[in-house]
Every structure is written in structure tokens, then in C-alpha cells.
CSV table of C-alpha atoms in Angstrom, one decimal:
chain,number,residue,atom,x,y,z
A,1,MET,CA,16.2,19.9,-4.1
A,2,LYS,CA,14.4,23.0,-3.1
A,3,LYS,CA,15.1,25.8,-0.7
A,4,GLU,CA,11.8,26.1,1.5
A,5,LEU,CA,12.8,25.6,5.0
A,6,THR,CA,14.4,28.2,7.6
A,7,ARG,CA,18.2,27.9,7.7
A,8,GLN,CA,18.2,26.2,11.0
A,9,GLN,CA,16.1,23.2,9.8
A,10,TYR,CA,18.2,22.8,6.8
A,11,LEU,CA,21.2,22.6,9.0
A,12,ASP,CA,19.5,20.4,11.4
A,13,LEU,CA,18.9,18.0,9.0
A,14,TYR,CA,22.6,18.1,7.5
A,15,TYR,CA,23.4,17.8,11.5
A,16,TYR,CA,21.5,14.6,11.6
A,17,MET,CA,22.8,12.9,9.0
A,18,ARG,CA,26.6,13.6,9.7
A,19,LEU,CA,26.2,12.7,13.2
A,20,ASN,CA,23.9,9.3,11.8
A,21,ARG,CA,27.1,8.5,9.4
A,22,ALA,CA,29.8,8.9,12.7
A,23,VAL,CA,27.5,6.9,15.3
A,24,GLU,CA,27.9,3.8,12.5
A,25,ASP,CA,31.7,4.6,11.4
A,26,LEU,CA,32.3,4.4,15.2
A,27,MET,CA,30.3,1.2,15.7
A,28,VAL,CA,32.0,-0.1,13.3
A,29,LYS,CA,35.4,0.7,14.6
A,30,LEU,CA,33.9,-1.2,17.9
A,31,PHE,CA,32.6,-4.2,16.0
A,32,ARG,CA,36.4,-4.7,14.9
A,33,GLN,CA,37.8,-4.7,18.0
A,34,ASN,CA,35.5,-7.2,19.5
A,35,LYS,CA,33.5,-4.6,21.7
A,36,ILE,CA,30.0,-5.1,20.3
A,37,VAL,CA,28.8,-8.5,20.7
A,38,GLY,CA,25.5,-8.3,18.4
A,39,GLY,CA,24.8,-8.0,15.0
A,40,LEU,CA,25.5,-4.8,13.5
A,41,TYR,CA,23.5,-3.2,10.4
A,42,SER,CA,24.2,-0.3,8.5
A,43,SER,CA,22.8,2.4,7.0
A,44,LEU,CA,25.2,4.1,4.7
A,45,GLY,CA,23.9,6.1,1.6
A,46,GLN,CA,20.4,5.7,3.3
A,47,GLU,CA,20.8,8.6,6.1
A,48,ALA,CA,18.4,11.0,4.3
A,49,ILE,CA,15.4,8.7,4.7
A,50,SER,CA,15.6,8.1,8.5
A,51,VAL,CA,16.7,11.8,9.3
A,52,GLY,CA,14.0,13.3,6.5
A,53,THR,CA,11.2,11.2,8.0
A,54,ALA,CA,11.9,11.1,11.7
A,55,TYR,CA,12.6,15.0,11.5
A,56,ALA,CA,8.6,15.5,10.3
A,57,LEU,CA,7.3,14.1,13.4
A,58,GLU,CA,6.2,16.0,16.4
A,59,LYS,CA,7.5,15.6,19.9
A,60,LYS,CA,4.3,13.8,20.9
A,61,ASP,CA,3.9,11.6,17.9
A,62,TRP,CA,5.4,7.9,18.0
A,63,LEU,CA,8.0,5.9,15.7
A,64,ALA,CA,9.0,2.3,15.5
A,65,PRO,CA,12.5,1.9,13.9
A,66,MET,CA,14.2,-0.8,11.9
A,67,ILE,CA,17.8,-1.7,12.2
A,68,ARG,CA,19.0,0.6,10.1
A,69,ASN,CA,16.9,3.9,11.2
A,70,ILE,CA,19.5,4.8,13.8
A,71,GLY,CA,19.3,8.4,12.4
A,72,ALA,CA,15.5,8.3,13.4
A,73,LEU,CA,16.6,7.6,16.8
A,74,LEU,CA,19.2,10.4,17.5
A,75,VAL,CA,16.6,12.9,15.6
A,76,LYS,CA,14.2,11.7,18.3
A,77,GLY,CA,16.7,12.4,21.2
A,78,VAL,CA,18.3,9.1,22.0
A,79,ARG,CA,21.9,9.6,22.9
A,80,PRO,CA,24.7,7.9,21.4
A,81,ARG,CA,26.1,6.4,24.3
A,82,ASP,CA,22.6,4.6,24.6
A,83,VAL,CA,23.1,3.0,20.9
A,84,PHE,CA,26.9,2.2,21.9
A,85,MET,CA,26.1,0.3,25.1
A,86,GLN,CA,23.0,-1.3,23.7
A,87,HIS,CA,25.4,-2.6,21.1
A,88,MET,CA,27.9,-3.3,23.7
A,89,ALA,CA,25.5,-5.1,25.7
A,90,LYS,CA,26.5,-3.1,28.8
A,91,TYR,CA,24.3,-2.4,32.2
A,92,ASP,CA,24.0,1.1,31.6
A,93,SER,CA,22.1,0.4,28.4
A,94,PRO,CA,18.2,1.0,27.7
A,95,THR,CA,17.9,-3.0,28.5
A,96,LYS,CA,20.7,-3.6,30.8
A,97,GLY,CA,23.0,-5.4,28.5
A,98,LYS,CA,19.8,-8.0,27.7
A,99,ASP,CA,19.9,-7.1,24.0
A,100,GLY,CA,23.3,-6.8,21.7
A,101,THR,CA,21.6,-4.9,19.1
A,102,SER,CA,18.8,-2.2,18.4
A,103,HIS,CA,15.8,-3.9,20.0
A,104,PHE,CA,15.4,-0.9,22.4
A,105,GLY,CA,13.0,1.8,22.8
A,106,ASP,CA,11.1,4.6,25.2
A,107,LEU,CA,7.7,4.4,25.9
A,108,ASP,CA,7.8,7.3,28.6
A,109,ASN,CA,9.8,10.1,27.2
A,110,LEU,CA,10.5,9.2,23.9
A,111,HIS,CA,7.3,7.8,22.4
A,112,ILE,CA,9.6,5.1,20.7
A,113,VAL,CA,8.5,1.7,20.2
A,114,SER,CA,11.2,-1.3,20.2
A,115,PRO,CA,11.9,-3.0,16.6
A,116,ILE,CA,10.8,-6.4,15.8
A,117,SER,CA,12.9,-9.0,14.3
A,118,MET,CA,9.7,-10.5,12.6
A,119,LEU,CA,9.7,-7.5,9.6
A,120,GLY,CA,6.0,-6.3,9.0
A,121,ASP,CA,5.1,-6.8,12.3
A,122,LEU,CA,5.4,-3.2,13.4
A,123,ILE,CA,2.8,-2.1,10.8
A,124,PRO,CA,-0.2,-3.4,12.4
A,125,VAL,CA,1.4,-2.6,16.1
A,126,MET,CA,1.9,1.2,15.0
A,127,THR,CA,-1.7,1.2,13.9
A,128,GLY,CA,-2.4,0.2,17.1
A,129,VAL,CA,-1.0,3.1,18.9
A,130,ALA,CA,-2.0,5.4,16.0
A,131,MET,CA,-5.7,4.0,17.1
A,132,ALA,CA,-4.9,4.4,20.3
A,133,GLY,CA,-4.0,7.9,20.1
A,134,ARG,CA,-7.2,9.0,18.5
A,135,TYR,CA,-9.4,6.9,20.8
A,136,LEU,CA,-7.4,9.5,24.0
A,137,GLY,CA,-7.9,12.4,21.8
A,138,GLN,CA,-4.0,12.8,21.7
A,139,LYS,CA,-3.8,13.7,17.7
A,140,ILE,CA,-0.9,11.9,17.5
A,141,VAL,CA,0.8,10.5,14.1
A,142,ALA,CA,2.5,6.8,14.5
A,143,MET,CA,5.6,6.2,11.7
A,144,THR,CA,7.5,3.0,10.9
A,145,TRP,CA,9.6,1.7,8.4
A,146,ILE,CA,10.0,-1.6,6.2
A,147,GLY,CA,12.4,-2.8,3.2
A,148,ASP,CA,11.4,-3.7,0.0
A,149,GLY,CA,11.7,-7.5,1.1
A,150,GLY,CA,9.6,-7.0,4.5
A,151,SER,CA,7.4,-5.7,1.8
A,152,SER,CA,6.4,-8.9,0.8
A,153,THR,CA,5.5,-10.6,3.8
A,154,GLY,CA,1.9,-11.3,4.9
A,155,VAL,CA,1.9,-9.1,7.9
A,156,PHE,CA,2.8,-6.0,5.7
A,157,HIS,CA,-0.3,-6.5,3.8
A,158,GLU,CA,-2.5,-7.5,6.7
A,159,GLY,CA,-1.2,-4.5,8.7
A,160,LEU,CA,-1.9,-1.8,5.9
A,161,ASN,CA,-5.4,-3.0,5.1
A,162,PHE,CA,-6.3,-3.3,8.8
A,163,ALA,CA,-4.5,0.8,9.0
A,164,ALA,CA,-6.7,1.4,5.9
A,165,VAL,CA,-9.9,0.1,7.1
A,166,GLN,CA,-9.5,2.1,10.6
A,167,LYS,CA,-8.1,5.1,9.0
A,168,ALA,CA,-5.5,5.0,11.2
A,169,PRO,CA,-3.2,8.5,11.0
A,170,PHE,CA,-0.1,6.2,10.2
A,171,VAL,CA,2.6,7.2,8.1
A,172,LEU,CA,4.6,4.0,6.6
A,173,ILE,CA,7.8,4.3,5.0
A,174,LEU,CA,8.9,1.5,2.8
A,175,GLU,CA,12.9,2.0,1.7
A,176,ASN,CA,13.2,0.6,-1.5
A,177,ASN,CA,17.5,-0.3,-1.6
A,178,LEU,CA,17.2,-2.9,-4.3
A,179,TRP,CA,18.1,-5.7,-2.0
A,180,ALA,CA,15.9,-8.0,0.6
A,181,TYR,CA,19.6,-9.6,1.8
A,182,SER,CA,21.1,-10.8,-1.5
A,183,THR,CA,17.6,-11.0,-3.4
A,184,PRO,CA,17.1,-8.4,-6.0
A,185,VAL,CA,13.9,-6.6,-5.7
A,186,ARG,CA,13.3,-7.5,-9.4
A,187,LYS,CA,13.5,-10.9,-8.2
A,188,GLN,CA,11.2,-10.7,-5.7
A,189,VAL,CA,8.4,-8.1,-6.5
A,190,PRO,CA,6.7,-7.7,-10.5
A,191,LEU,CA,6.4,-3.6,-9.9
A,192,GLU,CA,8.2,-0.9,-11.1
A,193,ASN,CA,7.0,1.2,-8.0
A,194,LEU,CA,6.4,-0.7,-4.9
A,195,ALA,CA,4.1,2.4,-3.9
A,196,ASP,CA,1.4,1.1,-6.5
A,197,ARG,CA,0.7,-1.7,-3.4
A,198,ALA,CA,-1.1,1.2,-1.3
A,199,LYS,CA,-4.0,1.4,-4.6
A,200,ALA,CA,-5.0,-1.9,-3.3
A,201,TYR,CA,-6.3,-0.8,0.0
A,202,GLY,CA,-7.7,2.3,-1.0
A,203,ILE,CA,-4.6,4.4,0.7
A,204,GLU,CA,-2.7,7.7,-1.0
A,205,SER,CA,1.2,6.9,-1.6
A,206,TYR,CA,4.2,9.0,-2.7
A,207,ILE,CA,7.7,8.4,-4.5
A,208,VAL,CA,10.5,10.2,-3.3
A,209,ASP,CA,14.3,10.3,-3.9
A,210,GLY,CA,15.3,8.6,-0.8
A,211,ASN,CA,18.9,10.6,-1.1
A,212,ASP,CA,17.6,13.8,-1.2
A,213,VAL,CA,16.9,14.6,2.5
A,214,VAL,CA,14.9,17.5,1.9
A,215,ALA,CA,12.1,15.9,-0.4
A,216,MET,CA,12.1,13.4,2.1
A,217,TYR,CA,11.2,15.7,5.0
A,218,SER,CA,9.2,17.7,2.4
A,219,THR,CA,6.7,14.7,1.5
A,220,ALA,CA,6.9,13.0,5.0
A,221,LYS,CA,6.0,16.6,6.9
A,222,GLU,CA,3.1,16.3,4.2
A,223,ALA,CA,2.1,13.1,4.6
A,224,VAL,CA,2.1,13.2,8.5
A,225,GLU,CA,-0.2,16.6,8.6
A,226,ARG,CA,-2.8,14.6,6.0
A,227,ALA,CA,-2.8,11.5,8.3
A,228,ARG,CA,-3.2,13.7,11.3
A,229,ALA,CA,-5.9,15.2,9.8
A,230,GLY,CA,-7.8,12.2,9.5
A,231,GLU,CA,-6.9,11.0,5.9
A,232,GLY,CA,-5.8,7.9,7.1
A,233,PRO,CA,-2.9,5.9,6.6
A,234,ILE,CA,-0.1,7.2,3.7
A,235,LEU,CA,2.4,5.2,2.2
A,236,ILE,CA,5.8,6.8,1.2
A,237,GLU,CA,8.3,4.6,-1.4
A,238,ALA,CA,11.9,6.1,-0.8
A,239,LYS,CA,14.3,4.7,-3.6
A,240,THR,CA,17.7,4.0,-2.3
A,241,PHE,CA,20.3,1.7,-2.0
A,242,ARG,CA,21.7,-0.5,0.3
A,243,ARG,CA,25.8,0.3,0.0
A,244,MET,CA,26.9,-2.3,2.8
A,245,GLY,CA,25.8,-5.8,2.8
A,246,HIS,CA,22.7,-7.5,5.1
A,247,ALA,CA,25.3,-7.0,8.1
A,248,GLN,CA,28.8,-6.8,9.0
A,249,HIS,CA,29.7,-10.6,8.2
A,250,ASP,CA,28.0,-9.9,4.7
A,251,PRO,CA,30.2,-9.0,2.2
A,252,ALA,CA,27.8,-8.0,-0.5
A,253,GLU,CA,29.7,-9.5,-3.4
A,254,TYR,CA,26.3,-10.2,-5.3
A,255,VAL,CA,25.9,-6.5,-5.9
A,256,PRO,CA,27.2,-5.4,-9.1
A,257,LYS,CA,30.4,-3.2,-9.1
A,258,GLU,CA,28.7,-1.2,-11.8
A,259,MET,CA,25.9,-0.5,-9.8
A,260,ARG,CA,27.6,-0.1,-6.3
A,261,ALA,CA,29.4,3.0,-8.3
A,262,TYR,CA,26.4,4.5,-9.5
A,263,TRP,CA,25.1,4.9,-6.2
A,264,GLU,CA,28.4,5.9,-4.2
A,265,ALA,CA,28.5,8.9,-6.6
A,266,ARG,CA,24.5,9.7,-5.4
A,267,ASP,CA,25.8,9.9,-1.7
A,268,PRO,CA,23.0,11.6,0.2
A,269,ILE,CA,25.7,13.5,2.4
A,270,ALA,CA,27.4,14.7,-0.5
A,271,LEU,CA,24.5,15.8,-2.4
A,272,TYR,CA,23.5,17.7,0.2
A,273,GLU,CA,26.4,19.8,1.4
A,274,LYS,CA,26.9,20.6,-2.6
A,275,PHE,CA,23.2,22.2,-2.0
A,276,LEU,CA,23.6,23.7,1.3
A,277,THR,CA,27.1,25.3,-0.4
A,278,GLY,CA,25.5,26.5,-3.3
A,279,GLU,CA,22.8,27.9,-1.5
A,280,ASN,CA,25.0,29.7,1.0
A,281,LEU,CA,23.6,28.1,3.9
A,282,LEU,CA,27.2,26.3,4.4
A,283,ASP,CA,30.5,27.3,4.2
A,284,VAL,CA,34.3,25.8,5.0
A,285,LYS,CA,34.3,27.5,8.6
A,286,GLY,CA,30.0,25.9,9.6
A,287,ARG,CA,31.3,22.5,8.2
A,288,LYS,CA,34.6,22.2,10.4
A,289,GLU,CA,31.9,23.5,13.5
A,290,ILE,CA,29.7,21.1,12.9
A,291,GLU,CA,32.5,18.2,12.4
A,292,GLU,CA,34.1,19.1,15.8
A,293,LYS,CA,30.8,19.4,17.5
A,294,ILE,CA,30.4,15.8,16.9
A,295,ASN,CA,33.6,14.2,17.2
A,296,THR,CA,33.4,15.8,20.7
A,297,LEU,CA,30.0,14.7,21.5
A,298,LEU,CA,31.2,11.4,20.0
A,299,ALA,CA,34.5,10.7,21.9
A,300,LYS,CA,32.3,11.8,25.4
A,301,GLU,CA,29.8,8.9,24.7
A,302,ARG,CA,32.3,6.5,23.6
A,303,ASP,CA,34.3,6.7,26.7
A,304,PHE,CA,31.0,6.5,28.8
A,305,ALA,CA,30.0,3.5,27.0
A,306,GLU,CA,33.3,1.7,27.6
A,307,ASN,CA,33.3,2.6,31.1
A,308,SER,CA,29.8,1.4,31.6
A,309,PRO,CA,30.3,-2.3,33.4
A,310,LEU,CA,28.6,-5.5,31.9
A,311,PRO,CA,25.6,-6.7,33.7
A,312,PRO,CA,26.3,-8.8,36.4
A,313,PRO,CA,25.2,-12.5,36.4
A,314,GLU,CA,22.3,-12.4,39.2
A,315,PHE,CA,20.7,-10.0,36.8
A,316,ALA,CA,20.3,-12.7,34.1
A,317,GLU,CA,17.2,-14.0,36.0
A,318,THR,CA,15.5,-10.9,36.2
A,319,GLY,CA,13.1,-8.7,34.2
A,320,VAL,CA,12.3,-11.8,31.8
A,321,TYR,CA,8.5,-11.3,32.4
A,322,CYS,CA,6.5,-7.9,33.2
A,323,THR,CA,5.4,-8.4,36.3
A,324,GLY,CA,3.1,-4.8,36.5
A,325,ASP,CA,4.1,-1.7,38.1
A,326,ASP,CA,7.3,-2.8,39.2
A,327,CYS,CA,8.3,-3.2,35.5
A,328,HIS,CA,6.8,-0.2,34.3
A,329,LYS,CA,4.0,2.5,35.1
A,330,ILE,CA,2.8,3.7,31.7
A,331,ARG,CA,-0.6,4.8,32.1
A,332,ALA,CA,-3.2,6.0,29.2
A,333,LYS,CA,-2.7,9.7,29.2
A,334,TRP,CA,-6.4,10.8,28.0
A,335,GLU,CA,-6.7,14.2,26.4
A,336,ARG,CA,-10.4,14.3,25.8
A,337,PRO,CA,-13.6,13.4,28.0
A,338,ILE,CA,-13.8,9.8,28.8
A,339,ALA,CA,-17.7,10.0,28.4
A,340,GLU,CA,-17.2,10.6,24.7
A,341,VAL,CA,-15.7,7.2,24.3
A,342,THR,CA,-17.8,5.3,26.5
A,343,PRO,CA,-21.6,4.6,26.4
A,344,PRO,CA,-24.1,5.9,26.3
A,345,ARG,CA,-22.6,8.5,24.4
A,346,SER,CA,-20.4,5.8,22.2
A,347,SER,CA,-23.2,3.7,21.8
A,348,VAL,CA,-24.6,3.2,17.8
A,349,GLU,CA,-28.0,1.6,17.2
A,350,ALA,CA,-27.6,-1.6,15.6
A,351,VAL,CA,-29.7,-1.3,12.5
A,352,TRP,CA,-29.2,-3.4,9.4
A,353,THR,CA,-31.3,-4.2,6.4
A,354,VAL,CA,-30.7,-7.3,3.8
A,355,PRO,CA,-33.3,-6.9,1.1
A,356,GLY,CA,-32.4,-9.6,-1.2
A,357,PHE,CA,-28.5,-9.7,-1.0
A,358,GLY,CA,-28.2,-6.0,-0.2
A,359,SER,CA,-29.6,-2.6,-0.4
A,360,GLY,CA,-28.2,0.3,-2.2
A,361,LYS,CA,-28.2,1.4,-6.0
A,362,GLY,CA,-25.7,0.3,-8.9
A,363,SER,CA,-24.4,2.5,-11.6
A,364,GLY,CA,-27.6,2.9,-13.5
A,365,GLY,CA,-29.1,4.6,-10.5
A,366,ALA,CA,-31.6,1.8,-9.9
A,367,HIS,CA,-31.4,-0.7,-6.9
A,368,ALA,CA,-28.7,-3.5,-8.0
A,369,PRO,CA,-30.4,-6.3,-9.0
A,370,ILE,CA,-28.8,-9.0,-6.8
A,371,HIS,CA,-30.5,-11.5,-5.2
A,372,PHE,CA,-30.5,-14.9,-3.5
A,373,GLY,CA,-30.4,-17.8,-5.2
A,374,ASP,CA,-33.9,-19.3,-4.0
A,375,THR,CA,-35.2,-15.8,-4.5
A,376,GLN,CA,-37.1,-15.1,-7.4
A,377,PRO,CA,-36.3,-12.1,-9.4
A,378,ALA,CA,-38.0,-8.8,-9.6
A,379,GLU,CA,-39.6,-9.9,-13.3
A,380,THR,CA,-39.8,-12.8,-14.8
A,381,LYS,CA,-40.4,-13.8,-18.2
A,382,PRO,CA,-43.2,-16.0,-19.1
A,383,ALA,CA,-41.0,-18.6,-21.3
A,384,GLU,CA,-39.1,-18.8,-17.9
A,385,ALA,CA,-42.2,-19.7,-15.7
A,386,GLY,CA,-42.9,-23.4,-16.2
A,387,LYS,CA,-38.8,-23.6,-15.2
A,388,SER,CA,-37.8,-24.3,-11.8
A,389,ALA,CA,-37.3,-22.1,-9.1
A,390,VAL,CA,-33.8,-22.3,-9.0
A,391,GLN,CA,-33.3,-22.3,-12.9
A,392,ALA,CA,-35.2,-19.4,-13.7
A,393,PRO,CA,-33.5,-16.5,-10.9
A,394,ALA,CA,-29.7,-18.0,-12.3
A,395,LYS,CA,-30.8,-17.4,-16.1
A,396,ALA,CA,-32.5,-14.0,-14.9
A,397,ALA,CA,-29.6,-12.8,-13.2
A,398,ALA,CA,-26.9,-14.0,-16.1
A,399,LYS,CA,-29.0,-11.7,-18.5
A,400,LYS,CA,-28.3,-8.7,-16.1
A,401,THR,CA,-24.8,-7.2,-15.3
A,402,VAL,CA,-23.8,-5.5,-11.8
A,403,LYS,CA,-21.4,-2.5,-12.2
A,404,ALA,CA,-19.9,-1.5,-9.5
A,405,LEU,CA,-19.2,1.8,-8.6
A,406,PRO,CA,-15.6,2.1,-8.7
A,407,ALA,CA,-14.0,3.6,-5.6
A,408,SER,CA,-12.1,5.9,-6.7
A,409,ALA,CA,-15.4,7.8,-9.1
A,410,SER,CA,-15.6,10.1,-5.7
A,411,LYS,CA,-12.3,11.0,-5.3
A,412,LYS,CA,-9.4,11.7,-7.7
A,413,ALA,CA,-6.4,9.6,-7.1
A,414,ARG,CA,-3.5,11.3,-5.7
A,415,ARG,CA,-0.3,9.8,-5.2
């Protein structure tokens, strides 16, 4: 860890990581008391990723969390009571008790898109959000997360390719926590670094220690700034470990004890506390004050959640479909003249030329020797003149090699 943030920023990161863990610890107690009716997924040991990356965003930016990104929600401004009530299916929850887990968002104020259980689908969704923001002139960045298992889905690749082609201001955090449910990462991906997948789409990537919150924040901040500046999407692989099972029902007995012990010794909060103490940014008194602040807040938030009523039975038939303004009143917020993106100013002359099989120059400087199968090549030797029109071009083409200009030749790869 490097000392390069302000004192308040360091303490903010610490506070949110502690709050993240405390919220989840309290929800485990509620789950065991049968007060949580849905699934409960732990981010124990991964708090630095959610907190560090979300803290790098500006208020106007958008994010879409996954099931282990409660820390990102807290950083964005979601109240713990909303997290509690959502999992308890209470009427005062963001979804009015119609969801017993983390499927909720806030499009109006906090710019949060609800999680999608189909892993990978948030990537094209957030690419669309990023593109829409650019179209409206908002200069926003969109961010979402994916696990190592989710990175093997088709929509991960389709979405990332789409983001790359569109040069969308989009940042994807790939949480490599070594386990896709009970499948170890080495049995699903033949790569040491999942960040290498970014090369296939011509985009930049970073590899970060996911248990170092300062490294996560600094890297995410740089990626966000680059995406906002128009450099296109960026992939960040955070190396970490899922210390609990897939959910509360999973004891994760498939994880070797030695592996668990190794990563427990690399607890991100413990590592960060050691750093803060060494830099004289946190002492015993300061730590106690933060603990008391969190305990007081969560006691109040828990009481509110538990006292919230369950939804009335007749409410079950409402809100199934969005019916327009009585459902929501989200409108496009233009921050640029509409004339810039509407005809005639947005019109582009449709010009295309296909001499043979394309135009342009090969690596040797001359026009690429590519032609249709029924088109005579530029030069035909006398010996081939008597051959058929189909055979001659095929043989002539076979003698000539077309070297493609590498995509990275004009720009040094950076990761």
C-alpha cells in the first residue's frame, strides 16, 4: 500500500469496509433467526474490491452490483435498513417486499441498476448505460462486476466485445475469487490471468491485489478517468478469495483447509488496519469511535427494518408490469444540444468502395493483393494464361502472402 490519498479518504475506505462486514454479520444473525426469507451471499474477505472500486466513481456515475457487492451499495449511498428490509421482504424495502434478496436499484438518485441473476448480462446492460450517457453528453462512466465463473458465460464475451467496438466509457471488475460455486478456477479457465481476455477485444486491463483496498481504489480511479476521457472500456482483474460458501446453505467443504487458512491470514480489513496504524492514520481511540458509530447506526437500522410491516396480500397483484408514468417517471437528461445527435448535423455520407475485395494497403506499403475468386489478379504469368479463370487466380493468390498489420503496432499494449 502507498500513502497517496488524503487522510479522510483513507478513513472513508476503512469505515466502509468495516460497515460492509458489520452489515453482513448482522444479516447472518437475522438469517439464523429466520427473519431473512431469501438467499444470503457473503463477501467476507472481498470487501476491499467493492468498496475500493465504487469509491472511485463520481456521484453522477452508474453502477450495477452483483450479489457480493453490498459494499459498493453502501459507498453509493444505500442505507443499511434498505439492505435489511430487502432481504426480509418488508413493505418499506426498495421493492416493497417483492424480492427477498439483493435485486433492487435506484435509477432516480443513486444511479444504481438492479442486479441480474443471469451472470454476465449486466455487462451489455451497463455498456448501454455508458453509451446513453455519452449520447446525452453527461460524461459518465458505468461500472459492474463479474466473477471468475461468470466470465465463462457467452454474454460476458458478447458484452465486452460490444463495449470495445463502441468504445463505451465502461469499467468491468472481474473478481477472481478462485471458486465458481464448487468449481476451482483452474478447471474452468486455462489462463493464469483472466485479465488476458481483454486482449481479444483490443482493450486495456489491469491485475490488482483484491485484498489491498488502496490498490483497488487507485487502479479503479485511473481506469474510470481513462474511460471518461474516451479511451474505451477497461477490465480490472482483482485476485482474491471467497472465504464463505456460495451462499448460507453451502458449507464449502470442497475448499482445502490450507487454502482457507492462507487467505484468512490476508484479511483485507486486518491488512488495512496494520497499514493505517503504521502511517499514524488510525489509533485505538479512532478505531473505537468508528466501531461505536457503526454499532449505533446498525442498531437503529435493524430496529427500523424489523418494525417495518410485511406487504399486504392485495399488493401481490400490483407492480408486475411497468405501465408508464404511474410506475416511474425517468426521463432523459440532456446535457448537450439535441441537434448535435439528430439530422442533419448527425448525418454521415454513406460512402463505400470495394475494388476487388477491399481497399487499403498491406504491410509492404502496396495495395493488398486480395481479389474475388472470379477476378483476374493484377499480374498473370504467360504459363498460367491457358488455365481456367478460376484456377489461375487461385494459384496466383497462393504465391502471394498477405500480412495483416498487427492491431498493436501503432500503440504499445498497456496493462
